[in-house]
Amino acid sequence: MPKLPNNIHPSHRVVSVARDGRTFVCGDLHGCYDELWQEMHQAGFDRARDHLIVLGDLTDRGIKNYECVKLLAEPWFHSVLGNHDEMMLNAVNPRSDKHFWRVNGGGWFDLLSEEQQEEVQYLCDRFVERLPLSMTLLLPDGSHIGLMHADAPTDWHAAVEGHQPRMETLWGRRRIKDKDQTSVANVDLVLVGHTSNNAILRLGNVIYLDTGAGFRNGRLTMVEIGQSLEELEANLQQRIELDRSCNFLPFTYEPIGDYETG
C-alpha cells in the first residue's frame, strides 16, 4: 500500500474521499459548461453532498468559458492547475500581454464586458492562484489516486514533495509520446488530462481522461472515483465500454468557440 512522504509541498493537496458523498473526476473542461451539467445530471450529482475535481484547463476552445471560471466559487467544485489556467492567470492583468493566451484560445476574454473581465481577474486572484499542481486522493480502502494535469512523474513522491518540474506538470507529454507503459511508483493510479484522445487511454497506471472537450466532435469525460481502487477501475471500464457502444466520431482539432485567436 502506498505511503505519503513526510514532506508535502504547498503545491500539492491531499484529500480524503468522504464516505457520505460521491467524488467525481473530470477531464479538461475547456469552456464546456453545458456539457458538464449534462454529465452531472446523468450521474445524479448532488451539489449538497458530492464533489467534482477537474484535471485543469477550465477555459479556452469552448463556448462558456466565463461560466466555467465562475464555478471555482462553488464549494463542490475543485480543480488542479492546467497550462491554460496558468496562461489565463498570467494574462488577465490589464497591463499584461495577452497574445500568447489568445493564440491558445483565450480570445473569449476580449468579448466580455468590463465588469465580467474584472470578475475573472478577481476569480484568478482568489482561486486560480491557489490551485494545486497535483492532488492525492486517499480512498477508504487505503488506495492512493494521483491527479495532475499533464505528464506524471516516474515516482509520485516527486509531485507530492514539489520536485517535479513545473513545465512537465503543466505541459509535458513525454509518457504518451513514448507510449511508456511503466507504472508510476508510490501511487495506485494517476488520472491526467492535457492530451486529447478519442477514448480513455491507459499507459501503465496512468489514465488519460481528456477526450477532446472544446474540439469539434470532442466530448467531456467524467468518472466517479468510488470508495476503493476496485470500484474506480470498474467505473473506468464501464465508461470505456459505454463510449465504445456509442460509436463517437473522431474529434478534430478545431475549437468550437467562435472568437479570435492569434
Short mmCIF file of N, CA, C and O in Angstrom, two decimals, residues 147-213:
data_model
loop_
_atom_site.label_atom_id
_atom_site.label_comp_id
_atom_site.label_asym_id
_atom_site.label_seq_id
_atom_site.Cartn_x
_atom_site.Cartn_y
_atom_site.Cartn_z
N LEU A 147 -3.76 12.88 -9.01
CA LEU A 147 -4.40 13.74 -10.01
C LEU A 147 -3.43 14.85 -10.40
O LEU A 147 -2.84 15.50 -9.54
N MET A 148 -3.26 15.06 -11.70
CA MET A 148 -2.49 16.20 -12.18
C MET A 148 -2.88 16.47 -13.63
O MET A 148 -3.58 15.66 -14.26
N HIS A 149 -2.42 17.59 -14.16
CA HIS A 149 -2.89 17.98 -15.48
C HIS A 149 -2.20 17.22 -16.61
O HIS A 149 -2.86 16.67 -17.48
N ALA A 150 -0.88 17.21 -16.64
CA ALA A 150 -0.17 16.74 -17.84
C ALA A 150 0.62 15.46 -17.60
O ALA A 150 0.04 14.37 -17.49
N ASP A 151 1.94 15.56 -17.50
CA ASP A 151 2.79 14.37 -17.50
C ASP A 151 3.10 13.89 -16.09
O ASP A 151 3.64 14.64 -15.27
N ALA A 152 2.75 12.64 -15.78
CA ALA A 152 3.02 12.08 -14.47
C ALA A 152 4.51 11.77 -14.32
O ALA A 152 5.17 11.35 -15.27
N PRO A 153 5.07 11.96 -13.13
CA PRO A 153 6.48 11.64 -12.89
C PRO A 153 6.68 10.12 -12.80
O PRO A 153 5.71 9.36 -12.73
N THR A 154 7.91 9.69 -12.76
CA THR A 154 8.17 8.26 -12.59
C THR A 154 7.86 7.81 -11.16
O THR A 154 7.53 6.65 -10.94
N ASP A 155 7.99 8.72 -10.21
CA ASP A 155 7.69 8.45 -8.80
C ASP A 155 6.74 9.53 -8.30
O ASP A 155 7.05 10.73 -8.40
N TRP A 156 5.57 9.14 -7.79
CA TRP A 156 4.56 10.10 -7.36
C TRP A 156 5.07 11.03 -6.25
O TRP A 156 4.62 12.15 -6.10
N HIS A 157 6.04 10.56 -5.47
CA HIS A 157 6.59 11.39 -4.41
C HIS A 157 7.24 12.66 -4.96
O HIS A 157 7.33 13.68 -4.27
N ALA A 158 7.67 12.64 -6.23
CA ALA A 158 8.22 13.85 -6.84
C ALA A 158 7.17 14.94 -6.93
O ALA A 158 7.46 16.13 -6.73
N ALA A 159 5.93 14.55 -7.21
CA ALA A 159 4.83 15.52 -7.25
C ALA A 159 4.46 15.96 -5.84
O ALA A 159 4.26 17.16 -5.57
N VAL A 160 4.37 15.01 -4.92
CA VAL A 160 3.97 15.31 -3.54
C VAL A 160 4.97 16.25 -2.87
O VAL A 160 4.57 17.19 -2.16
N GLU A 161 6.25 16.05 -3.12
CA GLU A 161 7.29 16.84 -2.48
C GLU A 161 7.68 18.09 -3.27
O GLU A 161 8.54 18.85 -2.85
N GLY A 162 7.03 18.30 -4.43
CA GLY A 162 7.28 19.50 -5.21
C GLY A 162 8.56 19.47 -6.02
O GLY A 162 9.08 20.52 -6.40
N HIS A 163 9.07 18.26 -6.31
CA HIS A 163 10.31 18.14 -7.07
C HIS A 163 10.09 18.02 -8.57
O HIS A 163 11.03 18.18 -9.36
N GLN A 164 8.88 17.71 -9.00
CA GLN A 164 8.62 17.57 -10.42
C GLN A 164 8.69 18.94 -11.10
O GLN A 164 8.10 19.91 -10.62
N PRO A 165 9.40 19.07 -12.22
CA PRO A 165 9.47 20.36 -12.92
C PRO A 165 8.08 20.87 -13.29
O PRO A 165 7.24 20.10 -13.76
N ARG A 166 7.85 22.16 -13.07
CA ARG A 166 6.54 22.75 -13.34
C ARG A 166 6.14 22.59 -14.81
O ARG A 166 4.98 22.31 -15.11
N MET A 167 7.09 22.74 -15.73
CA MET A 167 6.80 22.60 -17.15
C MET A 167 6.30 21.19 -17.46
O MET A 167 5.37 21.01 -18.26
N GLU A 168 6.87 20.20 -16.85
CA GLU A 168 6.44 18.81 -17.06
C GLU A 168 5.03 18.59 -16.51
O GLU A 168 4.19 17.93 -17.13
N THR A 169 4.75 19.17 -15.34
CA THR A 169 3.45 19.01 -14.70
C THR A 169 2.33 19.63 -15.53
O THR A 169 1.23 19.08 -15.61
N LEU A 170 2.60 20.79 -16.14
CA LEU A 170 1.57 21.54 -16.85
C LEU A 170 1.55 21.33 -18.35
O LEU A 170 0.50 21.48 -18.99
N TRP A 171 2.69 21.00 -18.95
CA TRP A 171 2.80 20.92 -20.41
C TRP A 171 3.31 19.58 -20.94
O TRP A 171 3.21 19.32 -22.14
N GLY A 172 3.85 18.73 -20.09
CA GLY A 172 4.57 17.55 -20.55
C GLY A 172 3.71 16.52 -21.28
O GLY A 172 2.54 16.32 -20.97
N ARG A 173 4.36 15.85 -22.25
CA ARG A 173 3.71 14.76 -22.99
C ARG A 173 4.69 13.61 -23.26
O ARG A 173 4.46 12.80 -24.15
N ARG A 174 5.78 13.54 -22.53
CA ARG A 174 6.80 12.54 -22.80
C ARG A 174 6.24 11.13 -22.73
O ARG A 174 6.46 10.30 -23.62
N ARG A 175 5.49 10.83 -21.67
CA ARG A 175 4.99 9.47 -21.46
C ARG A 175 4.11 9.01 -22.62
O ARG A 175 4.27 7.92 -23.15
N ILE A 176 3.19 9.88 -23.04
CA ILE A 176 2.26 9.47 -24.09
C ILE A 176 2.96 9.45 -25.45
O ILE A 176 2.65 8.61 -26.31
N LYS A 177 3.92 10.34 -25.69
CA LYS A 177 4.67 10.30 -26.95
C LYS A 177 5.50 9.04 -27.06
O LYS A 177 5.62 8.45 -28.14
N ASP A 178 6.06 8.60 -25.93
CA ASP A 178 6.89 7.40 -25.91
C ASP A 178 6.07 6.12 -25.74
O ASP A 178 6.64 5.03 -25.75
N LYS A 179 4.76 6.29 -25.51
CA LYS A 179 3.89 5.13 -25.20
C LYS A 179 4.48 4.33 -24.04
O LYS A 179 4.51 3.09 -24.05
N ASP A 180 4.92 5.06 -23.02
CA ASP A 180 5.60 4.48 -21.87
C ASP A 180 4.61 3.79 -20.94
O ASP A 180 3.74 4.43 -20.34
N GLN A 181 4.71 2.48 -20.83
CA GLN A 181 3.80 1.68 -20.01
C GLN A 181 4.31 1.48 -18.58
O GLN A 181 3.68 0.77 -17.79
N THR A 182 5.43 2.10 -18.24
CA THR A 182 5.97 1.96 -16.89
C THR A 182 5.04 2.59 -15.87
O THR A 182 4.61 3.74 -16.03
N SER A 183 4.73 1.88 -14.82
CA SER A 183 3.84 2.41 -13.79
C SER A 183 4.55 3.45 -12.93
O SER A 183 5.76 3.35 -12.67
N VAL A 184 3.81 4.46 -12.51
CA VAL A 184 4.33 5.47 -11.59
C VAL A 184 4.43 4.83 -10.20
O VAL A 184 3.48 4.23 -9.71
N ALA A 185 5.59 4.98 -9.56
CA ALA A 185 5.82 4.38 -8.25
C ALA A 185 5.10 5.16 -7.15
O ALA A 185 4.81 6.35 -7.29
N ASN A 186 4.80 4.48 -6.06
CA ASN A 186 4.25 5.07 -4.84
C ASN A 186 2.86 5.69 -5.01
O ASN A 186 2.49 6.64 -4.30
N VAL A 187 2.08 5.14 -5.94
CA VAL A 187 0.70 5.55 -6.12
C VAL A 187 -0.01 4.40 -6.86
O VAL A 187 0.63 3.66 -7.61
N ASP A 188 -1.29 4.23 -6.60
CA ASP A 188 -2.01 3.13 -7.24
C ASP A 188 -2.43 3.46 -8.66
O ASP A 188 -2.31 2.63 -9.57
N LEU A 189 -2.93 4.68 -8.87
CA LEU A 189 -3.42 5.10 -10.17
C LEU A 189 -3.25 6.61 -10.27
O LEU A 189 -3.39 7.31 -9.27
N VAL A 190 -2.94 7.09 -11.48
CA VAL A 190 -2.83 8.54 -11.70
C VAL A 190 -3.77 8.92 -12.83
O VAL A 190 -3.74 8.31 -13.91
N LEU A 191 -4.62 9.91 -12.59
CA LEU A 191 -5.54 10.42 -13.60
C LEU A 191 -5.02 11.76 -14.11
O LEU A 191 -4.74 12.67 -13.32
N VAL A 192 -4.87 11.87 -15.44
CA VAL A 192 -4.34 13.09 -16.04
C VAL A 192 -5.23 13.53 -17.20
O VAL A 192 -6.08 12.78 -17.68
N GLY A 193 -5.03 14.76 -17.65
CA GLY A 193 -5.72 15.29 -18.81
C GLY A 193 -4.71 15.74 -19.85
O GLY A 193 -3.81 15.01 -20.23
N HIS A 194 -4.90 16.98 -20.36
CA HIS A 194 -3.95 17.69 -21.21
C HIS A 194 -3.89 17.18 -22.64
O HIS A 194 -4.07 17.95 -23.59
N THR A 195 -3.64 15.89 -22.83
CA THR A 195 -3.51 15.33 -24.17
C THR A 195 -4.82 14.67 -24.58
O THR A 195 -5.26 13.70 -23.97
N SER A 196 -5.45 15.22 -25.62
CA SER A 196 -6.77 14.73 -26.05
C SER A 196 -6.64 13.43 -26.83
O SER A 196 -5.79 13.29 -27.71
N ASN A 197 -7.50 12.48 -26.49
CA ASN A 197 -7.59 11.21 -27.19
C ASN A 197 -9.06 10.92 -27.51
O ASN A 197 -9.96 11.43 -26.85
N ASN A 198 -9.31 10.10 -28.52
CA ASN A 198 -10.69 9.78 -28.88
C ASN A 198 -11.39 8.91 -27.85
O ASN A 198 -12.62 8.80 -27.85
N ALA A 199 -10.63 8.29 -26.97
CA ALA A 199 -11.19 7.45 -25.92
C ALA A 199 -10.26 7.50 -24.72
O ALA A 199 -9.11 7.92 -24.83
N ILE A 200 -10.75 7.06 -23.57
CA ILE A 200 -9.90 6.95 -22.39
C ILE A 200 -8.71 6.06 -22.73
O ILE A 200 -8.87 4.99 -23.31
N LEU A 201 -7.53 6.52 -22.37
CA LEU A 201 -6.30 5.80 -22.69
C LEU A 201 -5.57 5.44 -21.41
O LEU A 201 -5.52 6.25 -20.48
N ARG A 202 -5.00 4.25 -21.37
CA ARG A 202 -4.23 3.81 -20.21
C ARG A 202 -2.81 3.47 -20.62
O ARG A 202 -2.58 2.74 -21.59
N LEU A 203 -1.83 4.01 -19.88
CA LEU A 203 -0.42 3.66 -20.04
C LEU A 203 0.12 3.32 -18.66
O LEU A 203 0.28 4.19 -17.82
N GLY A 204 0.40 2.04 -18.43
CA GLY A 204 0.79 1.62 -17.09
C GLY A 204 -0.34 1.88 -16.12
O GLY A 204 -1.46 1.41 -16.32
N ASN A 205 -0.07 2.65 -15.06
CA ASN A 205 -1.14 3.01 -14.13
C ASN A 205 -1.56 4.47 -14.29
O ASN A 205 -2.10 5.09 -13.37
N VAL A 206 -1.31 5.04 -15.47
CA VAL A 206 -1.71 6.41 -15.78
C VAL A 206 -2.90 6.38 -16.74
O VAL A 206 -2.84 5.74 -17.79
N ILE A 207 -3.97 7.08 -16.37
CA ILE A 207 -5.20 7.11 -17.14
C ILE A 207 -5.40 8.50 -17.72
O ILE A 207 -5.41 9.50 -16.98
N TYR A 208 -5.57 8.60 -19.04
CA TYR A 208 -5.79 9.88 -19.73
C TYR A 208 -7.29 10.07 -19.93
O TYR A 208 -7.94 9.31 -20.65
N LEU A 209 -7.84 11.13 -19.30
CA LEU A 209 -9.28 11.37 -19.32
C LEU A 209 -9.72 12.48 -20.27
O LEU A 209 -10.92 12.75 -20.37
N ASP A 210 -8.79 13.16 -20.92
CA ASP A 210 -9.18 14.22 -21.85
C ASP A 210 -9.60 13.59 -23.17
O ASP A 210 -8.77 13.01 -23.88
N THR A 211 -10.89 13.71 -23.49
CA THR A 211 -11.42 13.13 -24.73
C THR A 211 -11.89 14.22 -25.69
O THR A 211 -12.89 14.07 -26.40
N GLY A 212 -11.16 15.33 -25.72
CA GLY A 212 -11.37 16.34 -26.76
C GLY A 212 -12.44 17.38 -26.47
O GLY A 212 -12.94 18.01 -27.40
N ALA A 213 -12.79 17.59 -25.21
CA ALA A 213 -13.77 18.63 -24.89
C ALA A 213 -13.27 19.98 -25.42
O ALA A 213 -12.11 20.33 -25.25
#
